[in-house]
PDB file of C-alpha atoms in Angstrom:
ATOM      1  CA  PHE A   1     120.866  70.425  85.808  1.00 69.00           C
ATOM      2  CA  GLU A   2     123.763  71.999  84.136  1.00 71.00           C
ATOM      3  CA  VAL A   3     126.712  73.527  85.626  1.00 71.00           C
ATOM      4  CA  LEU A   4     129.131  75.452  83.452  1.00 78.00           C
ATOM      5  CA  GLY A   5     128.063  72.914  80.183  1.00 80.00           C
ATOM      6  CA  GLU A   6     128.524  69.900  82.473  1.00 81.00           C
ATOM      7  CA  VAL A   7     125.541  67.875  83.739  1.00 81.00           C
ATOM      8  CA  LYS A   8     125.101  67.059  87.039  1.00 80.00           C
ATOM      9  CA  ILE A   9     122.416  64.465  88.642  1.00 80.00           C
ATOM     10  CA  HIS A  10     120.608  65.642  91.843  1.00 82.00           C
ATOM     11  CA  GLU A  11     118.266  62.958  93.244  1.00 87.00           C
ATOM     12  CA  LEU A  12     115.350  64.824  94.863  1.00 88.00           C
ATOM     13  CA  LYS A  13     114.599  61.872  97.273  1.00 89.00           C
ATOM     14  CA  PRO A  14     116.809  58.671  97.609  1.00 89.00           C
ATOM     15  CA  GLY A  15     116.669  56.393  94.484  1.00 90.00           C
ATOM     16  CA  GLY A  16     114.880  59.237  92.576  1.00 88.00           C
ATOM     17  CA  GLU A  17     117.179  58.533  89.688  1.00 86.00           C
ATOM     18  CA  ASN A  18     115.934  55.307  89.464  1.00 89.00           C
ATOM     19  CA  ILE A  19     112.250  55.970  89.193  1.00 91.00           C
ATOM     20  CA  LEU A  20     110.232  57.285  86.248  1.00 91.00           C
ATOM     21  CA  VAL A  21     107.839  60.294  86.683  1.00 92.00           C
ATOM     22  CA  THR A  22     104.081  58.902  86.064  1.00 93.00           C
ATOM     23  CA  GLU A  23     100.800  60.336  86.772  1.00 94.00           C
ATOM     24  CA  GLU A  24     100.663  58.855  90.033  1.00 94.00           C
ATOM     25  CA  ASN A  25     103.822  59.950  91.072  1.00 93.00           C
ATOM     26  CA  LYS A  26     103.825  63.512  89.419  1.00 93.00           C
ATOM     27  CA  GLU A  27     102.392  65.654  92.022  1.00 93.00           C
ATOM     28  CA  GLU A  28     105.090  64.576  94.228  1.00 92.00           C
ATOM     29  CA  TYR A  29     108.219  64.709  91.782  1.00 92.00           C
ATOM     30  CA  VAL A  30     106.665  68.377  91.041  1.00 92.00           C
ATOM     31  CA  ASN A  31     106.511  69.125  94.359  1.00 90.00           C
ATOM     32  CA  ALA A  32     110.265  68.148  95.373  1.00 89.00           C
ATOM     33  CA  MET A  33     111.534  69.783  91.713  1.00 87.00           C
ATOM     34  CA  VAL A  34     110.158  73.713  92.868  1.00 87.00           C
ATOM     35  CA  SER A  35     111.686  72.743  96.567  1.00 85.00           C
ATOM     36  CA  TRP A  36     114.868  71.538  95.258  1.00 84.00           C
ATOM     37  CA  ARG A  37     115.228  74.650  92.430  1.00 81.00           C
ATOM     38  CA  PHE A  38     113.867  77.366  95.203  1.00 80.00           C
ATOM     39  CA  THR A  39     116.486  76.529  97.946  1.00 79.00           C
ATOM     40  CA  ARG A  40     119.441  75.233  96.154  1.00 74.00           C
ATOM     41  CA  GLY A  41     122.051  77.825  96.595  1.00 67.00           C
ATOM     42  CA  VAL A  42     120.510  79.586  99.612  1.00 78.00           C
ATOM     43  CA  GLU A  43     120.346  76.476 101.735  1.00 80.00           C
ATOM     44  CA  ASP A  44     122.797  77.903 104.502  1.00 82.00           C
ATOM     45  CA  GLN A  45     121.494  81.240 104.167  1.00 85.00           C
ATOM     46  CA  PHE A  46     118.015  80.191 104.771  1.00 84.00           C
ATOM     47  CA  LYS A  47     118.958  77.953 107.810  1.00 87.00           C
ATOM     48  CA  ALA A  48     121.022  81.279 109.218  1.00 91.00           C
ATOM     49  CA  PHE A  49     117.694  82.870 108.900  1.00 89.00           C
ATOM     50  CA  LEU A  50     115.585  80.684 110.910  1.00 88.00           C
ATOM     51  CA  GLU A  51     117.845  80.039 113.204  1.00 92.00           C
ATOM     52  CA  GLY A  52     117.850  83.911 113.832  1.00 93.00           C
ATOM     53  CA  PHE A  53     114.093  84.108 113.553  1.00 88.00           C
ATOM     54  CA  ASN A  54     113.678  81.066 115.737  1.00 91.00           C
ATOM     55  CA  GLU A  55     115.441  83.042 118.678  1.00 93.00           C
ATOM     56  CA  ILE A  56     113.176  85.778 118.689  1.00 89.00           C
ATOM     57  CA  VAL A  57     109.659  83.936 117.833  1.00 84.00           C
ATOM     58  CA  PRO A  58     109.718  79.976 118.064  1.00 88.00           C
ATOM     59  CA  ILE A  59     109.071  78.372 114.789  1.00 85.00           C
ATOM     60  CA  GLN A  60     106.123  76.235 116.194  1.00 88.00           C
ATOM     61  CA  TRP A  61     104.444  79.666 116.879  1.00 86.00           C
ATOM     62  CA  LEU A  62     104.168  80.012 113.258  1.00 84.00           C
ATOM     63  CA  GLN A  63     101.478  76.898 112.643  1.00 85.00           C
ATOM     64  CA  TYR A  64      98.479  79.275 114.034  1.00 86.00           C
ATOM     65  CA  PHE A  65      99.024  81.896 111.398  1.00 85.00           C
ATOM     66  CA  ASP A  66      97.793  82.129 107.613  1.00 83.00           C
ATOM     67  CA  GLU A  67     100.355  84.033 105.484  1.00 78.00           C
ATOM     68  CA  ARG A  68      98.362  86.877 105.449  1.00 72.00           C
ATOM     69  CA  GLU A  69      98.057  87.039 109.729  1.00 78.00           C
ATOM     70  CA  PHE A  70     101.820  86.899 109.612  1.00 80.00           C
ATOM     71  CA  GLU A  71     102.219  89.427 106.819  1.00 73.00           C
ATOM     72  CA  LEU A  72     100.123  91.477 109.290  1.00 71.00           C
ATOM     73  CA  ILE A  73     102.150  90.508 112.536  1.00 77.00           C
ATOM     74  CA  LEU A  74     105.300  91.630 110.957  1.00 77.00           C
ATOM     75  CA  ILE A  75     104.709  94.693 109.262  1.00 74.00           C
ATOM     76  CA  GLY A  76     101.962  95.825 111.527  1.00 72.00           C
ATOM     77  CA  ILE A  77      98.208  97.829 110.406  1.00 70.00           C
ATOM     78  CA  GLN A  78      98.881 101.181 108.986  1.00 79.00           C
ATOM     79  CA  ASP A  79      96.848 103.820 109.106  1.00 86.00           C
ATOM     80  CA  PHE A  80      94.829 104.538 105.402  1.00 90.00           C
ATOM     81  CA  ASP A  81      94.129 107.835 104.047  1.00 93.00           C
ATOM     82  CA  ILE A  82      90.536 107.203 102.690  1.00 94.00           C
ATOM     83  CA  GLN A  83      90.577 111.125 100.551  1.00 95.00           C
ATOM     84  CA  ASP A  84      94.213 109.903  99.176  1.00 94.00           C
ATOM     85  CA  TRP A  85      92.799 106.478  98.374  1.00 93.00           C
ATOM     86  CA  GLN A  86      89.774 108.229  96.519  1.00 95.00           C
ATOM     87  CA  ALA A  87      92.103 110.778  94.836  1.00 94.00           C
ATOM     88  CA  HIS A  88      94.413 107.840  93.442  1.00 92.00           C
ATOM     89  CA  THR A  89      91.247 105.796  91.959  1.00 92.00           C
ATOM     90  CA  ILE A  90      90.298 105.386  88.407  1.00 89.00           C
ATOM     91  CA  TYR A  91      86.707 104.253  87.140  1.00 91.00           C
ATOM     92  CA  ARG A  92      86.310 102.059  84.305  1.00 88.00           C
ATOM     93  CA  ASN A  93      82.848 101.728  83.157  1.00 88.00           C
ATOM     94  CA  TYR A  94      82.027 103.397  86.421  1.00 89.00           C
ATOM     95  CA  ARG A  95      81.172 107.491  87.008  1.00 91.00           C
ATOM     96  CA  ARG A  96      82.124 108.548  90.739  1.00 92.00           C
ATOM     97  CA  SER A  97      78.544 108.969  90.987  1.00 92.00           C
ATOM     98  CA  ASP A  98      77.215 105.826  90.271  1.00 90.00           C
ATOM     99  CA  ARG A  99      75.167 103.933  93.335  1.00 88.00           C
ATOM    100  CA  GLN A 100      78.088 101.125  93.698  1.00 88.00           C
ATOM    101  CA  ILE A 101      81.075 103.388  93.969  1.00 91.00           C
ATOM    102  CA  VAL A 102      79.354 105.890  96.590  1.00 94.00           C
ATOM    103  CA  TRP A 103      78.300 101.879  98.476  1.00 92.00           C
ATOM    104  CA  PHE A 104      81.776 100.824  97.950  1.00 92.00           C
ATOM    105  CA  TRP A 105      83.193 104.305  99.643  1.00 95.00           C
ATOM    106  CA  GLN A 106      81.070 104.115 102.445  1.00 96.00           C
ATOM    107  CA  PHE A 107      82.204 100.557 102.705  1.00 95.00           C
ATOM    108  CA  VAL A 108      85.303 101.814 103.042  1.00 95.00           C
ATOM    109  CA  ASN A 109      85.073 104.453 105.702  1.00 95.00           C
ATOM    110  CA  GLU A 110      82.943 102.059 108.018  1.00 96.00           C
ATOM    111  CA  ILE A 111      85.442  99.070 107.885  1.00 94.00           C
ATOM    112  CA  SER A 112      88.642  99.289 110.233  1.00 91.00           C
ATOM    113  CA  ASP A 113      91.875  99.741 108.892  1.00 89.00           C
ATOM    114  CA  GLU A 114      92.502  95.968 109.389  1.00 85.00           C
ATOM    115  CA  GLN A 115      89.677  95.451 107.598  1.00 90.00           C
ATOM    116  CA  ARG A 116      90.944  97.947 104.720  1.00 91.00           C
ATOM    117  CA  SER A 117      94.312  96.325 104.791  1.00 86.00           C
ATOM    118  CA  ARG A 118      92.581  92.924 103.858  1.00 85.00           C
ATOM    119  CA  LEU A 119      90.962  95.112 100.892  1.00 88.00           C
ATOM    120  CA  LEU A 120      93.808  96.283  99.492  1.00 87.00           C
ATOM    121  CA  GLN A 121      95.685  93.106  99.814  1.00 84.00           C
ATOM    122  CA  PHE A 122      92.665  91.760  97.814  1.00 84.00           C
ATOM    123  CA  VAL A 123      92.884  94.132  94.830  1.00 84.00           C
ATOM    124  CA  THR A 124      96.770  94.850  95.309  1.00 83.00           C
ATOM    125  CA  GLY A 125      98.107  91.615  96.435  1.00 81.00           C
ATOM    126  CA  THR A 126      99.776  93.529  99.340  1.00 79.00           C
ATOM    127  CA  CYS A 127      98.368  94.901 102.488  1.00 77.00           C
ATOM    128  CA  ARG A 128     101.106  97.833 102.633  1.00 79.00           C
ATOM    129  CA  LEU A 129     101.101 100.953 100.748  1.00 82.00           C
ATOM    130  CA  PRO A 130     104.121 102.494  99.670  1.00 82.00           C
ATOM    131  CA  ILE A 131     105.787 105.484 101.543  1.00 81.00           C
ATOM    132  CA  GLY A 132     104.082 107.892  99.001  1.00 84.00           C
ATOM    133  CA  GLY A 133     100.244 106.682  99.546  1.00 86.00           C
ATOM    134  CA  PHE A 134      98.202 105.369  96.969  1.00 88.00           C
ATOM    135  CA  SER A 135     100.126 107.841  94.188  1.00 87.00           C
ATOM    136  CA  GLU A 136     102.743 105.644  93.890  1.00 85.00           C
ATOM    137  CA  LEU A 137     100.920 101.819  93.820  1.00 83.00           C
ATOM    138  CA  MET A 138     102.835  99.685  91.344  1.00 80.00           C
ATOM    139  CA  GLY A 139     101.407  97.449  89.029  1.00 75.00           C
ATOM    140  CA  SER A 140     103.239  94.742  86.871  1.00 73.00           C
ATOM    141  CA  ASN A 141     103.578  97.465  84.070  1.00 74.00           C
ATOM    142  CA  GLY A 142     105.185 100.258  86.463  1.00 76.00           C
ATOM    143  CA  ALA A 143     102.867 102.743  88.186  1.00 78.00           C
ATOM    144  CA  GLN A 144      99.200 101.611  88.548  1.00 80.00           C
ATOM    145  CA  LYS A 145      96.562 103.418  90.446  1.00 84.00           C
ATOM    146  CA  PHE A 146      93.581 101.862  92.611  1.00 86.00           C
ATOM    147  CA  CYS A 147      90.888 100.937  89.686  1.00 86.00           C
ATOM    148  CA  ILE A 148      87.079 100.057  90.190  1.00 86.00           C
ATOM    149  CA  GLU A 149      85.706  98.087  86.867  1.00 86.00           C
ATOM    150  CA  ARG A 150      82.707  97.379  85.845  1.00 84.00           C
ATOM    151  CA  VAL A 151      82.430  93.942  84.290  1.00 81.00           C
ATOM    152  CA  GLY A 152      80.413  90.405  83.892  1.00 76.00           C
ATOM    153  CA  LYS A 153      76.896  89.506  84.906  1.00 74.00           C
ATOM    154  CA  GLU A 154      74.935  90.662  87.771  1.00 74.00           C
ATOM    155  CA  ASN A 155      75.585  87.219  89.564  1.00 76.00           C
ATOM    156  CA  TRP A 156      79.237  87.768  89.532  1.00 77.00           C
ATOM    157  CA  LEU A 157      81.265  88.178  92.940  1.00 74.00           C
ATOM    158  CA  PRO A 158      83.749  90.502  93.298  1.00 76.00           C
ATOM    159  CA  ARG A 159      86.717  89.994  91.578  1.00 74.00           C
ATOM    160  CA  SER A 160      90.521  91.492  91.809  1.00 71.00           C
ATOM    161  CA  HIS A 161      93.766  91.293  89.176  1.00 69.00           C
ATOM    162  CA  THR A 162      96.065  91.961  91.381  1.00 63.00           C
ATOM    163  CA  CYS A 163      98.795  92.683  88.582  1.00 62.00           C
ATOM    164  CA  PHE A 164      96.583  95.579  87.625  1.00 58.00           C
ATOM    165  CA  GLN A 165      95.614  97.086  91.095  1.00 53.00           C
ATOM    166  CA  SER A 166      92.096  96.703  89.671  1.00 58.00           C
ATOM    167  CA  SER A 167      88.812  95.168  91.650  1.00 63.00           C
ATOM    168  CA  ARG A 168      86.296  93.956  89.517  1.00 57.00           C
ATOM    169  CA  PHE A 169      82.382  94.395  90.226  1.00 67.00           C
ATOM    170  CA  ALA A 170      79.151  92.714  88.499  1.00 59.00           C
ATOM    171  CA  THR A 171      76.879  94.934  86.242  1.00 57.00           C
ATOM    172  CA  VAL A 172      74.152  95.675  87.980  1.00 52.00           C
TER     173      VAL A 172
END
């Protein structure tokens, strides 16, 4: 890496300077490089954060949760205003009256807030809404309404594009 025009060497593992990257060790190299790039310069801050966090929640307890469950533990489950959700949803290649859309909203009404949170995370990448509700959802290009779009073939499973707050259902 380079600092102020000076090339510096940082071994990702002991003796790494003398190890060529091959097809066999490429994955190990990429993992070590990503780890180093994400942590350099913040090691002290990260260690301090972990020490403080460990005082509240012992780190070994975290092994029982995946990242989604941990996010729910940290920020909780919010109440969902389904009318707000419906009011700020757009449809592509669907009408509000199409049976798939009616089924979708029936489903949303029947599930718990935790399950709604998971559905929101599937479509948007986050299980929480902005303070202003669905009208303030943000996508990769700024404000982005929740979107339900018809695509593909009838045997396709639902899919999402979190950058565009878009849930895509198969053509039926």
